[in-house]
mmCIF file of C-alpha atoms in Angstrom:
data_model
loop_
_atom_site.group_PDB
_atom_site.id
_atom_site.type_symbol
_atom_site.label_atom_id
_atom_site.label_comp_id
_atom_site.label_asym_id
_atom_site.label_seq_id
_atom_site.Cartn_x
_atom_site.Cartn_y
_atom_site.Cartn_z
ATOM 1 C CA UNK A 2 22.564 -79.083 66.899
ATOM 2 C CA UNK A 3 21.508 -75.864 69.129
ATOM 3 C CA UNK A 4 18.631 -74.973 66.958
ATOM 4 C CA UNK A 5 20.754 -75.486 63.258
ATOM 5 C CA UNK A 6 18.892 -76.805 60.893
ATOM 6 C CA UNK A 7 21.022 -79.193 57.691
ATOM 7 C CA UNK A 8 19.105 -77.862 55.220
ATOM 8 C CA UNK A 9 21.970 -77.352 53.390
ATOM 9 C CA UNK A 10 22.552 -81.017 53.026
ATOM 10 C CA UNK A 11 18.880 -81.192 51.919
ATOM 11 C CA UNK A 12 19.607 -78.349 48.899
ATOM 12 C CA UNK A 13 22.725 -79.276 47.287
ATOM 13 C CA UNK A 14 21.399 -83.528 47.197
ATOM 14 C CA UNK A 15 18.091 -82.736 46.274
ATOM 15 C CA UNK A 16 17.812 -78.642 44.624
ATOM 16 C CA UNK A 17 14.954 -77.042 45.637
ATOM 17 C CA UNK A 18 14.381 -73.448 47.972
ATOM 18 C CA UNK A 19 14.538 -74.871 50.547
ATOM 19 C CA UNK A 20 15.921 -72.123 52.848
ATOM 20 C CA UNK A 21 13.444 -68.869 53.739
ATOM 21 C CA UNK A 22 14.202 -67.063 50.679
ATOM 22 C CA UNK A 23 13.443 -63.749 52.124
ATOM 23 C CA UNK A 24 16.165 -63.338 55.044
ATOM 24 C CA UNK A 25 18.522 -66.035 52.034
ATOM 25 C CA UNK A 26 17.244 -64.518 49.262
ATOM 26 C CA UNK A 27 20.144 -65.749 47.077
ATOM 27 C CA UNK A 28 21.095 -68.731 49.102
ATOM 28 C CA UNK A 29 19.861 -71.645 47.211
ATOM 29 C CA UNK A 30 21.025 -69.993 44.034
ATOM 30 C CA UNK A 31 24.546 -70.341 45.291
ATOM 31 C CA UNK A 32 23.746 -73.634 45.875
ATOM 32 C CA UNK A 33 22.745 -75.194 42.170
ATOM 33 C CA UNK A 34 26.923 -75.268 40.792
ATOM 34 C CA UNK A 35 27.524 -77.434 44.113
ATOM 35 C CA UNK A 36 24.500 -79.456 43.756
ATOM 36 C CA UNK A 37 25.755 -80.138 40.271
ATOM 37 C CA UNK A 38 28.726 -80.746 41.007
ATOM 38 C CA UNK A 39 27.842 -82.806 43.180
ATOM 39 C CA UNK A 40 25.352 -84.893 40.660
ATOM 40 C CA UNK A 41 28.214 -85.498 38.879
ATOM 41 C CA UNK A 42 30.273 -87.251 41.954
ATOM 42 C CA UNK A 43 26.754 -89.003 42.881
ATOM 43 C CA UNK A 44 26.827 -90.603 39.161
ATOM 44 C CA UNK A 45 30.976 -91.385 38.844
ATOM 45 C CA UNK A 46 30.922 -92.450 42.878
ATOM 46 C CA UNK A 47 27.601 -93.906 43.514
ATOM 47 C CA UNK A 48 27.461 -92.361 46.765
ATOM 48 C CA UNK A 49 25.853 -88.949 47.340
ATOM 49 C CA UNK A 50 29.674 -86.973 48.656
ATOM 50 C CA UNK A 51 27.383 -84.496 50.395
ATOM 51 C CA UNK A 52 28.935 -84.090 53.446
ATOM 52 C CA UNK A 53 32.179 -84.085 51.759
ATOM 53 C CA UNK A 54 31.341 -81.000 49.534
ATOM 54 C CA UNK A 55 29.999 -79.176 52.363
ATOM 55 C CA UNK A 56 32.310 -80.179 54.576
ATOM 56 C CA UNK A 57 34.923 -78.307 52.700
ATOM 57 C CA UNK A 58 33.065 -75.176 51.943
ATOM 58 C CA UNK A 59 32.614 -75.165 55.883
ATOM 59 C CA UNK A 60 36.551 -75.356 55.648
ATOM 60 C CA UNK A 61 37.560 -72.445 53.666
ATOM 61 C CA UNK A 62 35.019 -69.917 55.092
ATOM 62 C CA UNK A 63 36.282 -71.074 58.298
ATOM 63 C CA UNK A 64 40.080 -70.607 57.574
ATOM 64 C CA UNK A 65 39.810 -67.325 55.765
ATOM 65 C CA UNK A 66 37.780 -65.746 58.085
ATOM 66 C CA UNK A 67 41.110 -66.444 60.952
ATOM 67 C CA UNK A 68 42.626 -65.196 57.618
ATOM 68 C CA UNK A 69 40.911 -62.108 57.839
ATOM 69 C CA UNK A 70 40.296 -61.865 60.589
ATOM 70 C CA UNK A 71 44.740 -61.979 61.898
ATOM 71 C CA UNK A 72 45.091 -59.503 58.402
ATOM 72 C CA UNK A 73 42.588 -56.970 59.813
ATOM 73 C CA UNK A 74 45.345 -56.843 63.243
ATOM 74 C CA UNK A 75 48.284 -56.069 61.817
ATOM 75 C CA UNK A 76 47.092 -54.470 58.952
ATOM 76 C CA UNK A 77 44.428 -52.441 60.261
ATOM 77 C CA UNK A 78 44.775 -52.251 63.890
ATOM 78 C CA UNK A 79 48.528 -53.079 64.007
ATOM 79 C CA UNK A 80 49.761 -55.186 66.564
ATOM 80 C CA UNK A 81 52.596 -57.631 66.264
ATOM 81 C CA UNK A 82 51.857 -60.924 64.716
ATOM 82 C CA UNK A 83 52.632 -63.864 67.346
ATOM 83 C CA UNK A 84 49.778 -61.168 68.997
ATOM 84 C CA UNK A 85 47.144 -61.660 66.621
ATOM 85 C CA UNK A 86 48.427 -65.176 66.043
ATOM 86 C CA UNK A 87 46.865 -65.768 70.099
ATOM 87 C CA UNK A 88 43.867 -63.464 69.423
ATOM 88 C CA UNK A 89 42.842 -65.521 66.112
ATOM 89 C CA UNK A 90 43.342 -68.971 68.087
ATOM 90 C CA UNK A 91 41.024 -67.520 71.210
ATOM 91 C CA UNK A 92 38.324 -66.287 68.441
ATOM 92 C CA UNK A 93 38.408 -70.007 67.469
ATOM 93 C CA UNK A 94 37.617 -71.491 70.768
ATOM 94 C CA UNK A 95 34.416 -69.510 71.150
ATOM 95 C CA UNK A 96 31.859 -71.970 71.039
ATOM 96 C CA UNK A 97 29.547 -70.825 68.467
ATOM 97 C CA UNK A 98 32.353 -70.320 65.689
ATOM 98 C CA UNK A 99 33.631 -73.524 66.731
ATOM 99 C CA UNK A 100 29.882 -75.391 66.450
ATOM 100 C CA UNK A 101 28.949 -72.317 63.371
ATOM 101 C CA UNK A 102 32.188 -74.158 61.209
ATOM 102 C CA UNK A 103 30.772 -78.067 62.005
ATOM 103 C CA UNK A 104 27.186 -77.954 61.513
ATOM 104 C CA UNK A 105 25.936 -78.042 57.566
ATOM 105 C CA UNK A 106 24.589 -74.134 58.268
ATOM 106 C CA UNK A 107 24.826 -70.716 56.491
ATOM 107 C CA UNK A 108 26.597 -69.104 60.001
ATOM 108 C CA UNK A 109 29.590 -69.910 58.583
ATOM 109 C CA UNK A 110 28.770 -68.657 55.079
ATOM 110 C CA UNK A 111 27.564 -65.332 56.545
ATOM 111 C CA UNK A 112 30.755 -65.297 58.331
ATOM 112 C CA UNK A 113 33.033 -65.605 55.737
ATOM 113 C CA UNK A 114 31.533 -62.777 54.557
ATOM 114 C CA UNK A 115 31.223 -60.122 57.411
ATOM 115 C CA UNK A 116 34.772 -60.889 58.292
ATOM 116 C CA UNK A 117 36.293 -59.970 55.024
ATOM 117 C CA UNK A 118 33.435 -56.372 54.654
ATOM 118 C CA UNK A 119 34.978 -55.856 58.047
ATOM 119 C CA UNK A 120 39.189 -56.236 57.110
ATOM 120 C CA UNK A 121 38.041 -53.988 53.663
ATOM 121 C CA UNK A 122 36.472 -51.715 55.657
ATOM 122 C CA UNK A 123 39.560 -51.133 57.417
ATOM 123 C CA UNK A 124 41.391 -51.447 54.729
ATOM 124 C CA UNK A 125 40.580 -48.655 52.836
ATOM 125 C CA UNK A 126 40.502 -46.590 56.097
ATOM 126 C CA UNK A 127 44.255 -47.247 56.809
ATOM 127 C CA UNK A 128 44.287 -46.149 53.322
ATOM 128 C CA UNK A 129 42.304 -43.008 53.305
ATOM 129 C CA UNK A 130 39.565 -44.090 50.299
ATOM 130 C CA UNK A 131 35.826 -45.047 49.911
ATOM 131 C CA UNK A 132 34.930 -47.781 48.612
ATOM 132 C CA UNK A 133 33.530 -48.071 44.514
ATOM 133 C CA UNK A 134 30.189 -48.195 43.604
ATOM 134 C CA UNK A 135 30.874 -52.065 41.890
ATOM 135 C CA UNK A 136 32.716 -52.945 45.520
ATOM 136 C CA UNK A 137 29.991 -51.801 47.105
ATOM 137 C CA UNK A 138 27.419 -53.161 44.968
ATOM 138 C CA UNK A 139 28.985 -57.662 44.281
ATOM 139 C CA UNK A 140 29.757 -56.941 48.964
ATOM 140 C CA UNK A 141 26.363 -56.111 49.344
ATOM 141 C CA UNK A 142 25.192 -59.232 46.971
ATOM 142 C CA UNK A 143 27.463 -61.599 48.417
ATOM 143 C CA UNK A 144 26.364 -60.846 52.263
ATOM 144 C CA UNK A 145 22.914 -60.050 51.726
ATOM 145 C CA UNK A 146 22.282 -62.544 49.719
ATOM 146 C CA UNK A 147 23.503 -65.579 52.184
ATOM 147 C CA UNK A 148 21.302 -63.177 54.709
ATOM 148 C CA UNK A 149 19.581 -60.227 54.595
ATOM 149 C CA UNK A 150 20.422 -58.787 57.709
ATOM 150 C CA UNK A 151 24.101 -58.990 56.822
ATOM 151 C CA UNK A 152 22.957 -56.821 54.024
ATOM 152 C CA UNK A 153 22.267 -53.641 56.765
ATOM 153 C CA UNK A 154 25.448 -53.926 58.210
ATOM 154 C CA UNK A 155 27.082 -53.566 55.092
ATOM 155 C CA UNK A 156 25.491 -50.483 54.375
ATOM 156 C CA UNK A 157 26.445 -49.236 57.311
ATOM 157 C CA UNK A 158 30.029 -49.890 57.296
ATOM 158 C CA UNK A 159 29.808 -49.093 53.220
ATOM 159 C CA UNK A 160 28.576 -45.281 55.277
ATOM 160 C CA UNK A 161 31.083 -45.736 57.670
ATOM 161 C CA UNK A 162 33.667 -45.931 54.957
ATOM 162 C CA UNK A 163 32.911 -43.574 52.139
ATOM 163 C CA UNK A 164 31.370 -41.150 55.134
ATOM 164 C CA UNK A 165 29.326 -37.948 53.335
ATOM 165 C CA UNK A 166 29.982 -38.767 49.641
ATOM 166 C CA UNK A 167 27.374 -42.380 50.747
ATOM 167 C CA UNK A 168 24.971 -39.542 50.163
ATOM 168 C CA UNK A 169 25.497 -38.952 46.722
ATOM 169 C CA UNK A 170 22.078 -39.347 44.356
ATOM 170 C CA UNK A 171 23.992 -41.234 41.856
ATOM 171 C CA UNK A 172 26.113 -43.170 43.658
ATOM 172 C CA UNK A 173 23.363 -44.586 46.294
ATOM 173 C CA UNK A 174 20.905 -45.357 43.383
ATOM 174 C CA UNK A 175 23.656 -47.243 42.539
ATOM 175 C CA UNK A 176 24.701 -48.706 45.502
ATOM 176 C CA UNK A 177 21.530 -48.821 47.469
ATOM 177 C CA UNK A 178 18.487 -48.665 45.034
ATOM 178 C CA UNK A 179 19.151 -50.601 42.355
ATOM 179 C CA UNK A 180 20.794 -54.122 44.431
ATOM 180 C CA UNK A 181 17.244 -54.222 46.794
ATOM 181 C CA UNK A 182 14.775 -53.708 43.859
ATOM 182 C CA UNK A 183 17.193 -56.536 42.475
ATOM 183 C CA UNK A 184 17.582 -58.517 45.801
ATOM 184 C CA UNK A 185 13.695 -57.709 46.092
ATOM 185 C CA UNK A 186 13.516 -58.438 42.022
ATOM 186 C CA UNK A 187 14.671 -62.028 42.683
ATOM 187 C CA UNK A 188 13.172 -62.925 45.656
ATOM 188 C CA UNK A 189 9.085 -62.032 44.075
ATOM 189 C CA UNK A 190 10.695 -64.405 40.750
ATOM 190 C CA UNK A 191 11.582 -68.060 42.730
ATOM 191 C CA UNK A 192 8.099 -67.223 44.635
ATOM 192 C CA UNK A 193 6.304 -67.402 40.952
ATOM 193 C CA UNK A 194 8.614 -70.172 40.020
ATOM 194 C CA UNK A 195 8.201 -72.133 43.315
ATOM 195 C CA UNK A 196 5.389 -73.961 43.742
ATOM 196 C CA UNK A 197 5.860 -74.584 47.272
ATOM 197 C CA UNK A 198 6.501 -71.461 48.522
ATOM 198 C CA UNK A 199 3.481 -70.223 46.665
ATOM 199 C CA UNK A 200 1.894 -72.684 48.861
ATOM 200 C CA UNK A 201 3.012 -72.102 52.197
ATOM 201 C CA UNK A 202 4.311 -68.981 52.378
ATOM 202 C CA UNK A 203 1.978 -66.663 50.935
ATOM 203 C CA UNK A 204 2.691 -63.588 53.265
ATOM 204 C CA UNK A 205 6.549 -63.592 53.158
ATOM 205 C CA UNK A 206 7.679 -60.394 55.759
ATOM 206 C CA UNK A 207 4.588 -61.890 58.208
ATOM 207 C CA UNK A 208 6.005 -64.766 58.474
ATOM 208 C CA UNK A 209 9.186 -63.766 59.917
ATOM 209 C CA UNK A 210 6.827 -62.012 62.556
ATOM 210 C CA UNK A 211 7.212 -65.726 64.168
ATOM 211 C CA UNK A 212 10.460 -65.365 64.969
ATOM 212 C CA UNK A 213 9.935 -62.711 67.357
ATOM 213 C CA UNK A 214 9.154 -62.690 70.559
ATOM 214 C CA UNK A 215 8.544 -59.596 73.023
ATOM 215 C CA UNK A 216 7.745 -60.769 76.469
ATOM 216 C CA UNK A 217 11.129 -62.324 77.167
ATOM 217 C CA UNK A 218 14.090 -61.254 80.194
ATOM 218 C CA UNK A 219 16.239 -59.698 77.711
ATOM 219 C CA UNK A 220 18.410 -58.566 80.753
ATOM 220 C CA UNK A 221 18.622 -62.981 81.542
ATOM 221 C CA UNK A 222 18.981 -63.460 77.433
ATOM 222 C CA UNK A 223 21.750 -61.149 77.012
ATOM 223 C CA UNK A 224 24.165 -62.450 79.558
ATOM 224 C CA UNK A 225 24.043 -66.123 79.582
ATOM 225 C CA UNK A 226 22.507 -66.101 75.760
ATOM 226 C CA UNK A 227 24.013 -63.062 73.258
ATOM 227 C CA UNK A 228 27.024 -63.421 75.805
ATOM 228 C CA UNK A 229 27.314 -66.623 77.249
ATOM 229 C CA UNK A 230 26.810 -69.826 75.324
ATOM 230 C CA UNK A 231 27.609 -67.720 71.991
ATOM 231 C CA UNK A 232 30.947 -67.706 74.127
ATOM 232 C CA UNK A 233 30.729 -70.737 76.048
ATOM 233 C CA UNK A 234 29.129 -73.387 76.649
ATOM 234 C CA UNK A 235 26.366 -74.083 79.033
ATOM 235 C CA UNK A 236 26.816 -77.482 80.465
ATOM 236 C CA UNK A 237 23.634 -78.300 81.755
ATOM 237 C CA UNK A 238 21.602 -79.777 77.873
ATOM 238 C CA UNK A 239 24.255 -78.955 75.956
ATOM 239 C CA UNK A 240 23.896 -78.376 72.882
ATOM 240 C CA UNK A 241 19.641 -78.896 73.404
ATOM 241 C CA UNK A 242 17.072 -76.943 71.141
ATOM 242 C CA UNK A 243 14.255 -74.481 72.150
ATOM 243 C CA UNK A 244 12.279 -76.754 70.459
ATOM 244 C CA UNK A 245 12.700 -79.534 71.776
ATOM 245 C CA UNK A 246 13.244 -80.046 75.458
ATOM 246 C CA UNK A 247 15.883 -76.781 75.942
ATOM 247 C CA UNK A 248 15.061 -74.100 78.575
ATOM 248 C CA UNK A 249 15.158 -70.421 77.503
ATOM 249 C CA UNK A 250 17.281 -69.605 79.788
ATOM 250 C CA UNK A 251 20.307 -72.202 81.411
ATOM 251 C CA UNK A 252 22.503 -71.088 83.935
ATOM 252 C CA UNK A 253 26.404 -71.977 84.365
ATOM 253 C CA UNK A 254 27.520 -75.122 86.637
ATOM 254 C CA UNK A 255 29.667 -74.151 88.481
ATOM 255 C CA UNK A 256 30.789 -70.043 89.241
ATOM 256 C CA UNK A 257 33.506 -68.677 87.972
ATOM 257 C CA UNK A 258 32.434 -69.815 84.109
ATOM 258 C CA UNK A 259 30.080 -66.904 84.557
ATOM 259 C CA UNK A 260 32.992 -64.552 85.336
ATOM 260 C CA UNK A 261 35.180 -65.592 82.322
ATOM 261 C CA UNK A 262 31.928 -64.075 80.442
ATOM 262 C CA UNK A 263 32.007 -61.709 82.440
ATOM 263 C CA UNK A 264 36.004 -60.704 81.528
ATOM 264 C CA UNK A 265 35.973 -60.771 78.080
ATOM 265 C CA UNK A 266 32.737 -58.417 77.942
ATOM 266 C CA UNK A 267 35.185 -56.294 80.446
ATOM 267 C CA UNK A 268 37.927 -57.285 77.915
ATOM 268 C CA UNK A 269 36.091 -56.462 74.813
ATOM 269 C CA UNK A 270 33.995 -52.782 75.811
ATOM 270 C CA UNK A 271 37.666 -51.696 77.542
ATOM 271 C CA UNK A 272 39.348 -52.055 73.167
ATOM 272 C CA UNK A 273 36.313 -49.810 72.104
ATOM 273 C CA UNK A 274 37.370 -47.411 74.218
ATOM 274 C CA UNK A 275 40.612 -47.328 74.012
ATOM 275 C CA UNK A 276 39.645 -46.780 69.983
ATOM 276 C CA UNK A 277 37.319 -44.710 70.345
ATOM 277 C CA UNK A 278 38.266 -41.743 68.420
ATOM 278 C CA UNK A 279 39.208 -43.707 65.566
ATOM 279 C CA UNK A 280 36.548 -44.833 62.804
ATOM 280 C CA UNK A 281 37.685 -48.464 62.180
ATOM 281 C CA UNK A 282 35.860 -48.611 65.786
ATOM 282 C CA UNK A 283 32.860 -47.754 64.301
ATOM 283 C CA UNK A 284 32.569 -50.580 61.677
ATOM 284 C CA UNK A 285 32.974 -52.924 64.876
ATOM 285 C CA UNK A 286 30.026 -51.212 66.833
ATOM 286 C CA UNK A 287 28.037 -51.135 63.703
ATOM 287 C CA UNK A 288 28.425 -54.500 63.483
ATOM 288 C CA UNK A 289 27.762 -55.412 66.993
ATOM 289 C CA UNK A 290 25.597 -52.902 67.834
ATOM 290 C CA UNK A 291 23.045 -54.088 64.820
ATOM 291 C CA UNK A 292 23.161 -57.911 66.028
ATOM 292 C CA UNK A 293 22.155 -55.803 69.443
ATOM 293 C CA UNK A 294 19.337 -53.751 68.639
ATOM 294 C CA UNK A 295 18.479 -57.212 66.192
ATOM 295 C CA UNK A 296 18.148 -59.336 68.410
ATOM 296 C CA UNK A 297 17.824 -58.000 71.885
ATOM 297 C CA UNK A 298 15.982 -55.129 71.471
ATOM 298 C CA UNK A 299 13.539 -56.397 68.557
ATOM 299 C CA UNK A 300 13.869 -59.917 69.800
ATOM 300 C CA UNK A 301 14.221 -61.802 66.529
ATOM 301 C CA UNK A 302 15.632 -64.797 66.946
ATOM 302 C CA UNK A 303 16.224 -63.992 70.758
ATOM 303 C CA UNK A 304 15.220 -67.004 72.144
ATOM 304 C CA UNK A 305 18.330 -68.964 70.133
ATOM 305 C CA UNK A 306 20.411 -66.192 70.077
ATOM 306 C CA UNK A 307 23.714 -67.908 70.081
ATOM 307 C CA UNK A 308 22.817 -69.495 66.745
ATOM 308 C CA UNK A 309 23.663 -65.936 65.852
ATOM 309 C CA UNK A 310 26.767 -65.654 67.425
ATOM 310 C CA UNK A 311 28.803 -65.784 63.739
ATOM 311 C CA UNK A 312 27.762 -62.433 62.766
ATOM 312 C CA UNK A 313 29.137 -59.961 65.247
ATOM 313 C CA UNK A 314 32.223 -62.229 67.581
ATOM 314 C CA UNK A 315 34.720 -61.608 65.528
ATOM 315 C CA UNK A 316 34.285 -57.652 66.921
ATOM 316 C CA UNK A 317 35.272 -59.430 70.536
ATOM 317 C CA UNK A 318 39.313 -60.244 69.195
ATOM 318 C CA UNK A 319 39.174 -57.178 67.153
ATOM 319 C CA UNK A 320 38.443 -54.404 70.054
ATOM 320 C CA UNK A 321 40.727 -57.310 72.027
ATOM 321 C CA UNK A 322 44.018 -56.392 70.041
ATOM 322 C CA UNK A 323 43.733 -52.518 70.018
ATOM 323 C CA UNK A 324 44.626 -53.188 73.944
ATOM 324 C CA UNK A 325 47.092 -54.378 72.533
ATOM 325 C CA UNK A 326 48.957 -51.297 71.318
ATOM 326 C CA UNK A 327 49.575 -50.067 74.765
ATOM 327 C CA UNK A 328 53.047 -49.269 75.544
ATOM 328 C CA UNK A 329 52.561 -50.122 78.630
ATOM 329 C CA UNK A 330 54.254 -53.764 78.397
ATOM 330 C CA UNK A 331 53.435 -55.530 81.836
ATOM 331 C CA UNK A 332 49.991 -54.554 80.684
ATOM 332 C CA UNK A 333 50.557 -56.926 77.637
ATOM 333 C CA UNK A 334 51.944 -59.571 79.238
ATOM 334 C CA UNK A 335 49.544 -60.183 82.374
ATOM 335 C CA UNK A 336 46.621 -59.142 78.941
ATOM 336 C CA UNK A 337 48.711 -62.088 77.018
ATOM 337 C CA UNK A 338 48.855 -64.981 80.066
ATOM 338 C CA UNK A 339 44.685 -63.571 80.545
ATOM 339 C CA UNK A 340 44.281 -64.550 76.922
ATOM 340 C CA UNK A 341 46.615 -67.864 76.572
ATOM 341 C CA UNK A 342 44.677 -69.903 79.916
ATOM 342 C CA UNK A 343 41.211 -68.333 78.613
ATOM 343 C CA UNK A 344 42.282 -69.676 74.585
ATOM 344 C CA UNK A 345 43.362 -73.404 76.633
ATOM 345 C CA UNK A 346 40.450 -73.562 79.160
ATOM 346 C CA UNK A 347 37.697 -73.382 75.597
ATOM 347 C CA UNK A 348 39.296 -75.559 73.736
ATOM 348 C CA UNK A 349 40.105 -77.926 76.573
ATOM 349 C CA UNK A 350 36.535 -77.119 77.382
ATOM 350 C CA UNK A 351 34.684 -77.051 74.646
ATOM 351 C CA UNK A 352 37.019 -80.071 72.709
ATOM 352 C CA UNK A 353 35.654 -82.724 75.727
ATOM 353 C CA UNK A 354 31.576 -81.210 75.321
ATOM 354 C CA UNK A 355 31.820 -81.967 71.703
ATOM 355 C CA UNK A 356 33.524 -84.594 71.218
ATOM 356 C CA UNK A 357 31.855 -86.363 74.153
ATOM 357 C CA UNK A 358 28.198 -85.167 72.235
ATOM 358 C CA UNK A 359 29.007 -86.001 69.105
ATOM 359 C CA UNK A 360 30.599 -89.190 69.878
ATOM 360 C CA UNK A 361 27.456 -90.077 72.763
ATOM 361 C CA UNK A 362 25.105 -92.815 71.496
ATOM 362 C CA UNK A 363 21.649 -91.572 70.378
ATOM 363 C CA UNK A 364 18.664 -93.363 72.584
ATOM 364 C CA UNK A 365 15.420 -93.167 71.855
#
């Protein structure tokens, strides 16, 4: 589906270092207990329960991503619970949020970790507190262990919350140098123990360069793929893979669908501008800004950038939530109606397309 990989099924069925170890340094180790549980269930039932186990994990991570998102809106941004519920349902209706929750890949796990980090950061800012060294280390290892680039986002979030004290040499040594060295050491230990990695990935850093593409149309990709496909599926080449016949740029079948994406982008920007003086807005900008830098400017995985949606898209409802704090009741009602209409449209549109895609008979 759309460039996602079922590596997790393979790792949990027959454990090995199946992931790109530089991008996902601890993910295979995290799946080892799941592999052992599957092995036990397999011995008891006589069948491979990998799909059930991964389904439980994805459901848990998807559910608590929404829980953290909703709590952030109520406890940090300060909007009413009914508005946060509508925005949470709006978030769940996004194209590649729905897809990330149902594919056996790591993105839903990353979404869980990043929404947790964002929620904790908001609570710290609200209470005028700072991350302790222990909290920072755990948060970094949890997020970067699943996807290394998430560690950069966590560093930025901790800096925003802790301010200048982040650069205290003792704190920096404990929370930045120590976990990074630990992570690198674990990567090289796993590499030395794995013949698979030794034979196929002699240069782990050089291996990542194949994922960068410098001569692609940035503006078109930003609109159609980074925002467009992430929020609203294209009907043509539905959930196709760019490595298998799907064009890099697919345009919407109906012109109005372009305006739907533009409307959400405008609401996103208005929400950021509305709360631009608040420190929590810097957290949202750090998440969104880093992903734009990594995927659009640096062009990492730019050819299938929408599969990275779970790493940043929660910024959209959190930003829009700021607009519900306006004192103009008429503006709140207009905004609420727009979000409800968009949510119903997305559920109907994506529900139909996903059901049709998943139930359509396979053809050669």
